[in-house]
Structures are given as C-alpha cells and as structure tokens.
Amino acid sequence: MLARKGLLPDGFLLTRLAEDQNQRNRSRSRLQRARFITKSGSCNVAHKNIREQGRFLQDVFTTMVDLKWQHSFLIFTSAFLCSWMLFAMIWWLLAFAHGDLEPRDPNEPGPIPCVTAIHSFTSAFLFSIEVQVTIGFGGRMVTEECPVAITVLIVQNIVGLIINAVMLGCVFMKTAQANRRAETLIFSRNAVIAPRNGRPTFMFRVGDLRKSMIISATVQLQVIRRTVTAEGEVIPVCQLDIQVENPLRSNGIFLVSPLIISHTMERGSPLYELSAQSLATEDLEIIVVLEGVVETTGITMQARTSYTPDEILWGRRFVSIITEEDGRYCVDYSKFGNTVPIRMPSLSAKELDQTRGVQDGGSEPSLQGWGLVRAGRGGFRRGGRTCDGAASQPWYAQSEKAEGEVEQKGQKKKVQLEVIGRQMEEDGVEEMSE
C-alpha cells in the first residue's frame, strides 16, 4: 500500500486484499520490467567496467560519505590503528637510537631518556596512543633531552586532530543525510488514471508522517521511455517533463496533509495517447521527485519513487482519508493507498478529443470549413468527407434533419434550418429594395 515498508502495521493491508490479489495476478501474466528508480527511491542502475577508478580518490570525502556503514567503520578503525602503529615505530626508533632500550641497573643513575618508561615496542605503542588521544596516564612523558622527540610529539598531535576531524565529519554527514528525512515521506503504491473536470488525469498520493513540515516543497514528474528517431536510432532513456496540475502553473505544493498530485492528460502531454489497452504494453516509467528544505535542520532533501504501467490503475480514484474531528483535521493512513472503481471510457485523451470534435490544430470545432460535423447516423466528416464514406454535402444538408427552434406567440415551432436561411435572404433583399 505504501511506497516504503515498515512504516505502518501490516493489519492495515486487510482492506486491500481483493485489489492486491488482482494486482498480483496481472503482474504474473507479464515479465517483470526493469526500472530506473525503485519504490524506495534508490537508483536501480549498476555501473560496470569503469576504467578510471582513480577519479573517486580525487574527492575522498564524498567517496567516504557514499560508502556503506560497514566500510566506513572499517576505514575509521584502520585509520587510527595505522597512525598509532606508525608513530609507535617512530618512538621506538628514537628510543633505540638514543640508547634508552639498553638494560641498566635501576640503582645506578644513567642518562636521561627521550621518553621515560619506554623499554620495548609495546610500551612505545602505548605511548603513541596516549599522545594521539590525549589520555595521559602519567607513566610516560617526553623529556628535554631530545628535540626530535618534541617535534614528533607536535606532528603526531596535528595528524591525530586531522584524522579525528575527517572521521567525525564523515560520520556526521552519513547520519545527517537528507535521504533520512525522506524515509518519513510516503507515496501511494499505485497511481491512478481517472477523469477530473471532464479530462483524463494521472494522479498519485503523497504524504508526510512527521509534524515538522517540508519548506518550499516542489514535485517534478518525468516520463522515461524508449524512443526511436526518424533515422532508426534507439534512445533507451528519453526523459520528458510533465506539468503538475496547479492553478499557479508551478510545481510548488504545501504539504500540510496528504495530497493527491495530478497531471491532466491534455494536448502536449507525454500521456496524451495513452489508453487502457495501450497501457499494458507501454514501455515507460513515470518518475516522481519531491524536493524541499527540512524545517528543523534546514537541509535540502529529496524523495523519489516511480510508477510502471503495472502500477497504474485505469478507472480508479483515491478514497478520502481526511476528516474533521473536534476542531482539527485527522488523517487515516490506513486508507492511504485505497482506491475505488469509477466509470471511465477506455479511450485515450487524444481519442476522446477526436470524438468530441477537437481538431488536431487545437482550434475549436465549427460547423463550416474543416470542422468535424455530423454526417449521417454515426458518421463524421472533416473537410467535406465523412468518416463512414458518405458523399460530400453542405453543412446544413444533413441526413438527420437539423431543426431550429423559434418562438412564436409563446409557443415553440420547429422549422428546418434551410427554411430559416431562405427567409433571412428574402428579408435582406426586401430591405435593399426599400
């Protein structure tokens, strides 16, 4: 029912058992189609045979942020262990060169060591950890005997601060990524096509589970389909933008409650020629991208999903889920993706326009010229020719007599249009003669 799993209890799915059963049967009848965007919003694209792997190392920080958590923790641990081991080796070499590792009688005074209490590599490793993480147990410390040891101490502190800053920054960016906020933005599992204001309309529902709002939210729709050019070139990914239905002609929305985002399938729309029969065979994917700014953090976020032809229901409408209770609006998310069947013709928007008499040029139908005019029972003619092969006739000479109504003495009298035309001509001649 929802585009993201685990957000609502499974018990809410009981209201959709019949619909889901029909959906599964329809999906089993055809092969599973590949999609660019999964329902959870991730990109379903595998990159192979990349020869220039070194480009990822030019932006190390972004590469580390994009890594999985297990890989990030492995790099995090390895960076500290390697730095501790490297400086432990340096401290051991300083002690060895200064002669601090030679056995001495504890009762006899000897030369002052560079670092006190370093007798082996293990003690040098412990001192390296104490220096870099500033634990400072007090058993080992640098003396004034070796200026090189003081220099190494400064270098290790600087390197340790850099490693801490980079690693903590990566962890923070991974935990504060904008896609985490997108987990509470849900889309309906299916999209629907239903008439709205007399026009076929593509619709889906989006909602926000958090009370904190998404500021400046915008919705973008794109159709990805495979096309073939006039030269025979196959373009596997052809992206076409879809205008969201909005009186302001913009894609901005106010996501205060679950909304039904709609797109009118009118002239110029990529879905203009889509019908109920062609929907099952269409190779297209409608991608939905919702962008906005998180109110609490100010971070720009983006939520994505997509709809394939198997997930677009023809002739269905979303049920209402908002009610008013005790002076406030309540949203029932158990019905978030529920739909009900409605009466709707299986014709495409283009076929409906042709049936209603809309010309291809976009002008309104007229009775004269090249308009689409009735010519006989069930026939239409354009430019003096009827679609059912009838002979060319004047616009007023129809096989079914077109009748006009005129009022005379409070009563309606029906006369033929041809008679009205003759009367108008006779009146005009009489006026000219007078």
GROMACS .gro file of C-alpha atoms in nm:
model
  434
    1MET     CA    1   0.000   0.000   0.000
    2LEU     CA    2   0.283   0.239   0.083
    3ALA     CA    3   0.597   0.303  -0.112
    4ARG     CA    4   0.818   0.242   0.192
    5LYS     CA    5   0.800  -0.069   0.403
    6GLY     CA    6   0.781  -0.085   0.778
    7LEU     CA    7   0.603   0.246   0.831
    8LEU     CA    8   0.255   0.114   0.906
    9PRO     CA    9   0.131  -0.211   1.064
   10ASP     CA   10   0.052  -0.493   0.828
   11GLY     CA   11  -0.303  -0.506   0.959
   12PHE     CA   12  -0.395  -0.202   0.753
   13LEU     CA   13  -0.341  -0.407   0.438
   14LEU     CA   14  -0.654  -0.612   0.506
   15THR     CA   15  -0.868  -0.351   0.334
   16ARG     CA   16  -0.681  -0.409   0.008
   17LEU     CA   17  -0.681  -0.789  -0.012
   18ALA     CA   18  -0.909  -0.808  -0.314
   19GLU     CA   19  -0.727  -0.533  -0.501
   20ASP     CA   20  -0.382  -0.670  -0.422
   21GLN     CA   21  -0.491  -1.014  -0.542
   22ASN     CA   22  -0.596  -0.871  -0.877
   23GLN     CA   23  -0.275  -0.674  -0.898
   24ARG     CA   24  -0.062  -0.983  -0.836
   25ASN     CA   25  -0.250  -1.182  -1.097
   26ARG     CA   26  -0.195  -0.909  -1.351
   27SER     CA   27   0.173  -0.884  -1.264
   28ARG     CA   28   0.230  -1.255  -1.301
   29SER     CA   29   0.096  -1.252  -1.655
   30ARG     CA   30   0.387  -1.049  -1.786
   31LEU     CA   31   0.758  -1.037  -1.724
   32GLN     CA   32   0.897  -0.808  -1.459
   33ARG     CA   33   1.019  -0.487  -1.616
   34ALA     CA   34   1.339  -0.312  -1.520
   35ARG     CA   35   1.304   0.031  -1.364
   36PHE     CA   36   1.545   0.317  -1.308
   37ILE     CA   37   1.405   0.425  -0.969
   38THR     CA   38   1.286   0.169  -0.714
   39LYS     CA   39   0.981   0.223  -0.497
   40SER     CA   40   1.209   0.315  -0.205
   41GLY     CA   41   1.373   0.591  -0.412
   42SER     CA   42   1.715   0.440  -0.481
   43CYS     CA   43   1.862   0.434  -0.831
   44ASN     CA   44   1.842   0.091  -0.990
   45VAL     CA   45   2.148   0.137  -1.213
   46ALA     CA   46   2.461  -0.079  -1.197
   47HIS     CA   47   2.787   0.081  -1.317
   48LYS     CA   48   3.025  -0.169  -1.475
   49ASN     CA   49   3.363  -0.165  -1.648
   50ILE     CA   50   3.472   0.170  -1.502
   51ARG     CA   51   3.837   0.202  -1.603
   52GLU     CA   52   3.915   0.535  -1.437
   53GLN     CA   53   3.874   0.431  -1.074
   54GLY     CA   54   4.120   0.697  -0.963
   55ARG     CA   55   3.862   0.970  -1.014
   56PHE     CA   56   3.689   0.860  -0.693
   57LEU     CA   57   4.007   0.928  -0.495
   58GLN     CA   58   4.014   1.289  -0.612
   59ASP     CA   59   3.714   1.353  -0.387
   60VAL     CA   60   3.795   1.136  -0.087
   61PHE     CA   61   3.543   1.293   0.149
   62THR     CA   62   3.243   1.237  -0.081
   63THR     CA   63   3.362   0.885  -0.156
   64MET     CA   64   3.380   0.803   0.213
   65VAL     CA   65   3.037   0.951   0.279
   66ASP     CA   66   2.886   0.743  -0.003
   67LEU     CA   67   3.033   0.420   0.134
   68LYS     CA   68   2.826   0.173   0.333
   69TRP     CA   69   2.838   0.183   0.711
   70GLN     CA   70   3.046  -0.135   0.744
   71HIS     CA   71   3.305   0.002   0.506
   72SER     CA   72   3.308   0.337   0.685
   73PHE     CA   73   3.369   0.173   1.023
   74LEU     CA   74   3.646  -0.037   0.873
   75ILE     CA   75   3.821   0.273   0.736
   76PHE     CA   76   3.759   0.458   1.064
   77THR     CA   77   3.926   0.184   1.270
   78SER     CA   78   4.206   0.126   1.023
   79ALA     CA   79   4.299   0.496   1.012
   80PHE     CA   80   4.351   0.515   1.390
   81LEU     CA   81   4.530   0.180   1.416
   82CYS     CA   82   4.767   0.266   1.132
   83SER     CA   83   4.851   0.608   1.275
   84TRP     CA   84   4.913   0.461   1.623
   85MET     CA   85   5.133   0.189   1.476
   86LEU     CA   86   5.328   0.433   1.259
   87PHE     CA   87   5.413   0.672   1.543
   88ALA     CA   88   5.480   0.379   1.778
   89MET     CA   89   5.751   0.268   1.536
   90ILE     CA   90   5.892   0.623   1.529
   91TRP     CA   91   5.902   0.643   1.911
   92TRP     CA   92   6.070   0.302   1.932
   93LEU     CA   93   6.335   0.408   1.678
   94LEU     CA   94   6.405   0.728   1.876
   95ALA     CA   95   6.445   0.528   2.194
   96PHE     CA   96   6.668   0.275   2.018
   97ALA     CA   97   6.890   0.546   1.863
   98HIS     CA   98   6.925   0.726   2.194
   99GLY     CA   99   7.014   0.405   2.378
  100ASP     CA  100   6.709   0.405   2.603
  101LEU     CA  101   6.638   0.037   2.531
  102GLU     CA  102   6.970  -0.088   2.673
  103PRO     CA  103   6.940  -0.271   3.008
  104ARG     CA  104   7.055  -0.065   3.310
  105ASP     CA  105   7.084  -0.114   3.680
  106PRO     CA  106   6.791   0.066   3.842
  107ASN     CA  107   7.008   0.154   4.141
  108GLU     CA  108   7.268   0.336   3.930
  109PRO     CA  109   7.188   0.676   3.772
  110GLY     CA  110   7.200   0.676   3.390
  111PRO     CA  111   7.148   0.921   3.106
  112ILE     CA  112   6.812   1.093   3.076
  113PRO     CA  113   6.594   0.912   2.813
  114CYS     CA  114   6.399   1.088   2.536
  115VAL     CA  115   6.076   0.934   2.663
  116THR     CA  116   6.056   0.785   3.008
  117ALA     CA  117   5.936   0.429   3.073
  118ILE     CA  118   5.985   0.305   2.714
  119HIS     CA  119   6.154  -0.034   2.727
  120SER     CA  120   6.000  -0.218   2.428
  121PHE     CA  121   5.782  -0.176   2.125
  122THR     CA  122   5.472  -0.243   2.336
  123SER     CA  123   5.548   0.046   2.567
  124ALA     CA  124   5.615   0.266   2.261
  125PHE     CA  125   5.276   0.169   2.118
  126LEU     CA  126   5.102   0.259   2.446
  127PHE     CA  127   5.278   0.595   2.450
  128SER     CA  128   5.166   0.660   2.089
  129ILE     CA  129   4.803   0.602   2.190
  130GLU     CA  130   4.839   0.832   2.493
  131VAL     CA  131   4.981   1.112   2.279
  132GLN     CA  132   4.723   1.096   1.998
  133VAL     CA  133   4.407   1.057   2.207
  134THR     CA  134   4.543   1.272   2.495
  135ILE     CA  135   4.470   1.015   2.762
  136GLY     CA  136   4.788   1.090   2.963
  137PHE     CA  137   4.822   0.820   3.229
  138GLY     CA  138   5.137   0.993   3.357
  139GLY     CA  139   5.375   0.694   3.346
  140ARG     CA  140   5.541   0.801   3.020
  141MET     CA  141   5.637   1.151   2.909
  142VAL     CA  142   5.871   1.338   2.678
  143THR     CA  143   6.181   1.496   2.832
  144GLU     CA  144   6.402   1.786   2.722
  145GLU     CA  145   6.682   1.552   2.624
  146CYS     CA  146   6.575   1.502   2.258
  147PRO     CA  147   6.445   1.796   2.046
  148VAL     CA  148   6.349   1.542   1.777
  149ALA     CA  149   6.110   1.375   2.021
  150ILE     CA  150   5.936   1.710   2.083
  151THR     CA  151   5.897   1.757   1.706
  152VAL     CA  152   5.748   1.411   1.666
  153LEU     CA  153   5.508   1.489   1.951
  154ILE     CA  154   5.382   1.802   1.772
  155VAL     CA  155   5.345   1.620   1.439
  156GLN     CA  156   5.150   1.333   1.592
  157ASN     CA  157   4.910   1.572   1.766
  158ILE     CA  158   4.840   1.755   1.437
  159VAL     CA  159   4.790   1.430   1.246
  160GLY     CA  160   4.559   1.299   1.518
  161LEU     CA  161   4.342   1.612   1.506
  162ILE     CA  162   4.312   1.587   1.127
  163ILE     CA  163   4.209   1.222   1.144
  164ASN     CA  164   3.953   1.299   1.416
  165ALA     CA  165   3.804   1.587   1.219
  166VAL     CA  166   3.774   1.391   0.893
  167MET     CA  167   3.632   1.077   1.051
  168LEU     CA  168   3.385   1.258   1.274
  169GLY     CA  169   3.278   1.474   0.980
  170CYS     CA  170   3.211   1.164   0.770
  171VAL     CA  171   3.008   1.003   1.047
  172PHE     CA  172   2.806   1.323   1.098
  173MET     CA  173   2.733   1.361   0.727
  174LYS     CA  174   2.623   1.000   0.700
  175THR     CA  175   2.385   1.032   0.996
  176ALA     CA  176   2.251   1.372   0.885
  177GLN     CA  177   2.198   1.289   0.519
  178ALA     CA  178   1.885   1.433   0.363
  179ASN     CA  179   1.760   1.093   0.248
  180ARG     CA  180   1.697   1.001   0.613
  181ARG     CA  181   1.424   1.264   0.624
  182ALA     CA  182   1.280   1.116   0.308
  183GLU     CA  183   1.206   0.791   0.493
  184THR     CA  184   0.900   0.957   0.650
  185LEU     CA  185   0.768   1.081   0.315
  186ILE     CA  186   0.540   0.818   0.165
  187PHE     CA  187   0.391   0.773  -0.180
  188SER     CA  188   0.095   0.560  -0.278
  189ARG     CA  189   0.189   0.217  -0.404
  190ASN     CA  190  -0.019   0.265  -0.720
  191ALA     CA  191  -0.106   0.561  -0.936
  192VAL     CA  192  -0.449   0.601  -1.094
  193ILE     CA  193  -0.598   0.748  -1.409
  194ALA     CA  194  -0.945   0.892  -1.359
  195PRO     CA  195  -1.150   1.178  -1.505
  196ARG     CA  196  -1.122   1.512  -1.327
  197ASN     CA  197  -1.314   1.814  -1.457
  198GLY     CA  198  -1.402   1.615  -1.765
  199ARG     CA  199  -1.043   1.530  -1.859
  200PRO     CA  200  -0.842   1.207  -1.805
  201THR     CA  201  -0.597   1.278  -1.524
  202PHE     CA  202  -0.295   1.090  -1.392
  203MET     CA  203  -0.291   1.102  -1.009
  204PHE     CA  204  -0.093   0.970  -0.715
  205ARG     CA  205  -0.089   1.049  -0.343
  206VAL     CA  206   0.198   1.177  -0.128
  207GLY     CA  207   0.207   1.230   0.248
  208ASP     CA  208   0.440   1.331   0.530
  209LEU     CA  209   0.437   1.131   0.853
  210ARG     CA  210   0.620   1.394   1.060
  211LYS     CA  211   0.470   1.707   1.210
  212SER     CA  212   0.770   1.915   1.106
  213MET     CA  213   0.696   2.042   0.758
  214ILE     CA  214   0.891   2.046   0.434
  215ILE     CA  215   0.950   2.408   0.335
  216SER     CA  216   0.933   2.512  -0.033
  217ALA     CA  217   0.831   2.164  -0.140
  218THR     CA  218   0.816   2.102  -0.514
  219VAL     CA  219   0.709   1.797  -0.714
  220GLN     CA  220   0.856   1.707  -1.051
  221LEU     CA  221   0.730   1.437  -1.285
  222GLN     CA  222   0.927   1.281  -1.566
  223VAL     CA  223   0.842   1.011  -1.815
  224ILE     CA  224   1.125   0.778  -1.915
  225ARG     CA  225   1.056   0.572  -2.223
  226ARG     CA  226   1.243   0.412  -2.509
  227THR     CA  227   1.209   0.601  -2.836
  228VAL     CA  228   1.327   0.553  -3.193
  229THR     CA  229   1.432   0.851  -3.403
  230ALA     CA  230   1.348   0.904  -3.770
  231GLU     CA  231   1.694   0.775  -3.858
  232GLY     CA  232   1.636   0.449  -3.671
  233GLU     CA  233   1.848   0.535  -3.367
  234VAL     CA  234   1.719   0.375  -3.049
  235ILE     CA  235   1.729   0.606  -2.746
  236PRO     CA  236   1.687   0.385  -2.437
  237VAL     CA  237   1.641   0.678  -2.197
  238CYS     CA  238   1.428   0.966  -2.324
  239GLN     CA  239   1.324   1.198  -2.040
  240LEU     CA  240   1.017   1.418  -2.079
  241ASP     CA  241   0.893   1.660  -1.813
  242ILE     CA  242   0.529   1.652  -1.705
  243GLN     CA  243   0.350   1.962  -1.582
  244VAL     CA  244   0.181   1.915  -1.244
  245GLU     CA  245  -0.176   2.041  -1.235
  246ASN     CA  246  -0.162   2.368  -1.041
  247PRO     CA  247  -0.355   2.692  -1.095
  248LEU     CA  248  -0.030   2.884  -1.049
  249ARG     CA  249   0.140   2.679  -1.324
  250SER     CA  250   0.418   2.586  -1.084
  251ASN     CA  251   0.522   2.263  -0.917
  252GLY     CA  252   0.517   2.404  -0.561
  253ILE     CA  253   0.296   2.232  -0.302
  254PHE     CA  254   0.204   2.294   0.061
  255LEU     CA  255   0.249   1.953   0.220
  256VAL     CA  256   0.045   2.014   0.534
  257SER     CA  257  -0.156   1.694   0.479
  258PRO     CA  258  -0.155   1.408   0.227
  259LEU     CA  259  -0.213   1.549  -0.120
  260ILE     CA  260  -0.323   1.399  -0.450
  261ILE     CA  261  -0.084   1.522  -0.716
  262SER     CA  262  -0.249   1.528  -1.058
  263HIS     CA  263  -0.147   1.577  -1.418
  264THR     CA  264  -0.407   1.644  -1.687
  265MET     CA  265  -0.354   1.428  -1.994
  266GLU     CA  266  -0.412   1.705  -2.246
  267ARG     CA  267  -0.255   1.803  -2.574
  268GLY     CA  268   0.124   1.824  -2.537
  269SER     CA  269   0.134   1.571  -2.253
  270PRO     CA  270   0.351   1.258  -2.296
  271LEU     CA  271   0.046   1.059  -2.180
  272TYR     CA  272  -0.191   1.215  -2.433
  273GLU     CA  273  -0.213   0.898  -2.647
  274LEU     CA  274  -0.223   0.654  -2.355
  275SER     CA  275  -0.535   0.435  -2.341
  276ALA     CA  276  -0.646   0.145  -2.123
  277GLN     CA  277  -0.542  -0.107  -2.389
  278SER     CA  278  -0.205   0.050  -2.470
  279LEU     CA  279  -0.120   0.093  -2.101
  280ALA     CA  280  -0.049  -0.278  -2.064
  281THR     CA  281   0.203  -0.277  -2.348
  282GLU     CA  282   0.367   0.062  -2.293
  283ASP     CA  283   0.737   0.062  -2.206
  284LEU     CA  284   0.750   0.370  -1.985
  285GLU     CA  285   0.828   0.472  -1.629
  286ILE     CA  286   0.692   0.779  -1.454
  287ILE     CA  287   0.942   0.914  -1.201
  288VAL     CA  288   0.830   1.135  -0.913
  289VAL     CA  289   1.083   1.364  -0.742
  290LEU     CA  290   0.983   1.563  -0.432
  291GLU     CA  291   1.232   1.825  -0.314
  292GLY     CA  292   1.224   2.065  -0.022
  293VAL     CA  293   1.401   2.204   0.283
  294VAL     CA  294   1.369   2.032   0.619
  295GLU     CA  295   1.215   2.276   0.865
  296THR     CA  296   1.416   2.165   1.170
  297THR     CA  297   1.762   2.129   1.015
  298GLY     CA  298   1.750   2.349   0.704
  299ILE     CA  299   1.896   2.068   0.491
  300THR     CA  300   1.771   2.022   0.138
  301MET     CA  301   1.614   1.678   0.096
  302GLN     CA  302   1.480   1.475  -0.194
  303ALA     CA  303   1.239   1.183  -0.203
  304ARG     CA  304   1.187   0.971  -0.514
  305THR     CA  305   0.965   0.695  -0.641
  306SER     CA  306   0.842   0.567  -0.976
  307TYR     CA  307   0.540   0.407  -1.137
  308THR     CA  308   0.549   0.146  -1.412
  309PRO     CA  309   0.248   0.052  -1.626
  310ASP     CA  310   0.178  -0.241  -1.393
  311GLU     CA  311   0.134   0.006  -1.106
  312ILE     CA  312  -0.101   0.247  -1.287
  313LEU     CA  313  -0.469   0.164  -1.236
  314TRP     CA  314  -0.711   0.276  -1.506
  315GLY     CA  315  -1.055   0.394  -1.400
  316ARG     CA  316  -0.997   0.417  -1.025
  317ARG     CA  317  -0.996   0.704  -0.777
  318PHE     CA  318  -0.835   0.752  -0.435
  319VAL     CA  319  -1.068   0.747  -0.137
  320SER     CA  320  -1.086   1.038   0.103
  321ILE     CA  321  -0.875   0.998   0.416
  322ILE     CA  322  -0.914   1.342   0.583
  323THR     CA  323  -1.194   1.402   0.833
  324GLU     CA  324  -1.271   1.685   1.072
  325GLU     CA  325  -1.290   1.582   1.438
  326ASP     CA  326  -1.303   1.808   1.746
  327GLY     CA  327  -1.195   2.118   1.557
  328ARG     CA  328  -0.896   1.959   1.385
  329TYR     CA  329  -0.831   1.759   1.072
  330CYS     CA  330  -0.750   1.391   1.115
  331VAL     CA  331  -0.575   1.173   0.857
  332ASP     CA  332  -0.646   0.799   0.839
  333TYR     CA  333  -0.329   0.648   0.694
  334SER     CA  334  -0.484   0.301   0.686
  335LYS     CA  335  -0.665   0.413   0.368
  336PHE     CA  336  -0.369   0.597   0.219
  337GLY     CA  337  -0.348   0.384  -0.096
  338ASN     CA  338  -0.707   0.265  -0.119
  339THR     CA  339  -0.890   0.324  -0.445
  340VAL     CA  340  -1.246   0.274  -0.571
  341PRO     CA  341  -1.355   0.192  -0.928
  342ILE     CA  342  -1.536   0.457  -1.132
  343ARG     CA  343  -1.695   0.474  -1.472
  344MET     CA  344  -1.445   0.579  -1.734
  345PRO     CA  345  -1.406   0.508  -2.107
  346SER     CA  346  -1.102   0.312  -2.214
  347LEU     CA  347  -1.016   0.565  -2.486
  348SER     CA  348  -0.709   0.784  -2.471
  349ALA     CA  349  -0.730   1.159  -2.425
  350LYS     CA  350  -0.649   1.206  -2.792
  351GLU     CA  351  -0.929   0.973  -2.900
  352LEU     CA  352  -1.171   1.149  -2.666
  353ASP     CA  353  -1.079   1.485  -2.818
  354GLN     CA  354  -1.136   1.347  -3.166
  355THR     CA  355  -1.471   1.208  -3.059
  356ARG     CA  356  -1.574   1.543  -2.911
  357GLY     CA  357  -1.472   1.726  -3.226
  358VAL     CA  358  -1.142   1.888  -3.128
  359GLN     CA  359  -0.920   1.943  -3.427
  360ASP     CA  360  -0.556   1.845  -3.435
  361GLY     CA  361  -0.457   2.210  -3.477
  362GLY     CA  362  -0.607   2.296  -3.142
  363SER     CA  363  -0.888   2.524  -3.271
  364GLU     CA  364  -1.245   2.489  -3.157
  365PRO     CA  365  -1.482   2.285  -3.372
  366SER     CA  366  -1.702   2.481  -3.612
  367LEU     CA  367  -1.985   2.394  -3.844
  368GLN     CA  368  -1.813   2.530  -4.153
  369GLY     CA  369  -1.480   2.475  -4.320
  370TRP     CA  370  -1.274   2.184  -4.192
  371GLY     CA  371  -1.466   2.130  -3.872
  372LEU     CA  372  -1.580   1.789  -3.756
  373VAL     CA  373  -1.950   1.777  -3.836
  374ARG     CA  374  -2.209   1.501  -3.806
  375ALA     CA  375  -2.282   1.341  -4.142
  376GLY     CA  376  -2.549   1.080  -4.114
  377ARG     CA  377  -2.617   0.835  -3.836
  378GLY     CA  378  -2.293   0.758  -3.653
  379GLY     CA  379  -2.075   0.928  -3.917
  380PHE     CA  380  -1.847   1.234  -3.903
  381ARG     CA  381  -1.698   1.430  -4.187
  382ARG     CA  382  -1.394   1.660  -4.200
  383GLY     CA  383  -1.334   1.888  -4.497
  384GLY     CA  384  -1.636   1.770  -4.696
  385ARG     CA  385  -1.569   1.397  -4.638
  386THR     CA  386  -1.735   1.174  -4.388
  387CYS     CA  387  -1.554   0.910  -4.189
  388ASP     CA  388  -1.806   0.647  -4.294
  389GLY     CA  389  -1.765   0.717  -4.663
  390ALA     CA  390  -2.082   0.925  -4.719
  391ALA     CA  391  -2.096   1.172  -5.004
  392SER     CA  392  -1.996   1.534  -4.958
  393GLN     CA  393  -2.287   1.761  -4.861
  394PRO     CA  394  -2.330   2.124  -4.749
  395TRP     CA  395  -2.305   2.182  -4.379
  396TYR     CA  396  -2.674   2.246  -4.340
  397ALA     CA  397  -2.787   1.945  -4.551
  398GLN     CA  398  -2.773   1.653  -4.306
  399SER     CA  399  -2.931   1.314  -4.339
  400GLU     CA  400  -3.083   1.367  -3.998
  401LYS     CA  401  -3.273   1.695  -4.034
  402ALA     CA  402  -3.122   1.961  -3.813
  403GLU     CA  403  -3.401   2.158  -3.667
  404GLY     CA  404  -3.402   2.503  -3.512
  405GLU     CA  405  -3.646   2.635  -3.264
  406VAL     CA  406  -3.816   2.973  -3.291
  407GLU     CA  407  -4.071   3.118  -3.055
  408GLN     CA  408  -4.398   3.247  -3.192
  409LYS     CA  409  -4.673   3.369  -2.963
  410GLY     CA  410  -4.528   3.199  -2.658
  411GLN     CA  411  -4.514   2.862  -2.834
  412LYS     CA  412  -4.211   2.686  -2.984
  413LYS     CA  413  -4.232   2.600  -3.350
  414LYS     CA  414  -3.974   2.374  -3.518
  415VAL     CA  415  -3.864   2.463  -3.868
  416GLN     CA  416  -3.579   2.342  -4.082
  417LEU     CA  417  -3.254   2.536  -4.095
  418GLU     CA  418  -3.281   2.562  -4.473
  419VAL     CA  419  -3.615   2.744  -4.440
  420ILE     CA  420  -3.464   2.986  -4.189
  421GLY     CA  421  -3.180   3.061  -4.428
  422ARG     CA  422  -3.419   3.135  -4.715
  423GLN     CA  423  -3.629   3.367  -4.500
  424MET     CA  424  -3.319   3.562  -4.396
  425GLU     CA  425  -3.217   3.606  -4.762
  426GLU     CA  426  -3.565   3.728  -4.861
  427ASP     CA  427  -3.571   3.980  -4.573
  428GLY     CA  428  -3.231   4.112  -4.681
  429VAL     CA  429  -3.347   4.160  -5.042
  430GLU     CA  430  -3.662   4.343  -4.932
  431GLU     CA  431  -3.465   4.585  -4.717
  432MET     CA  432  -3.225   4.664  -5.004
  433SER     CA  433  -3.515   4.728  -5.240
  434GLU     CA  434  -3.681   4.970  -4.995
   0.00000   0.00000   0.00000
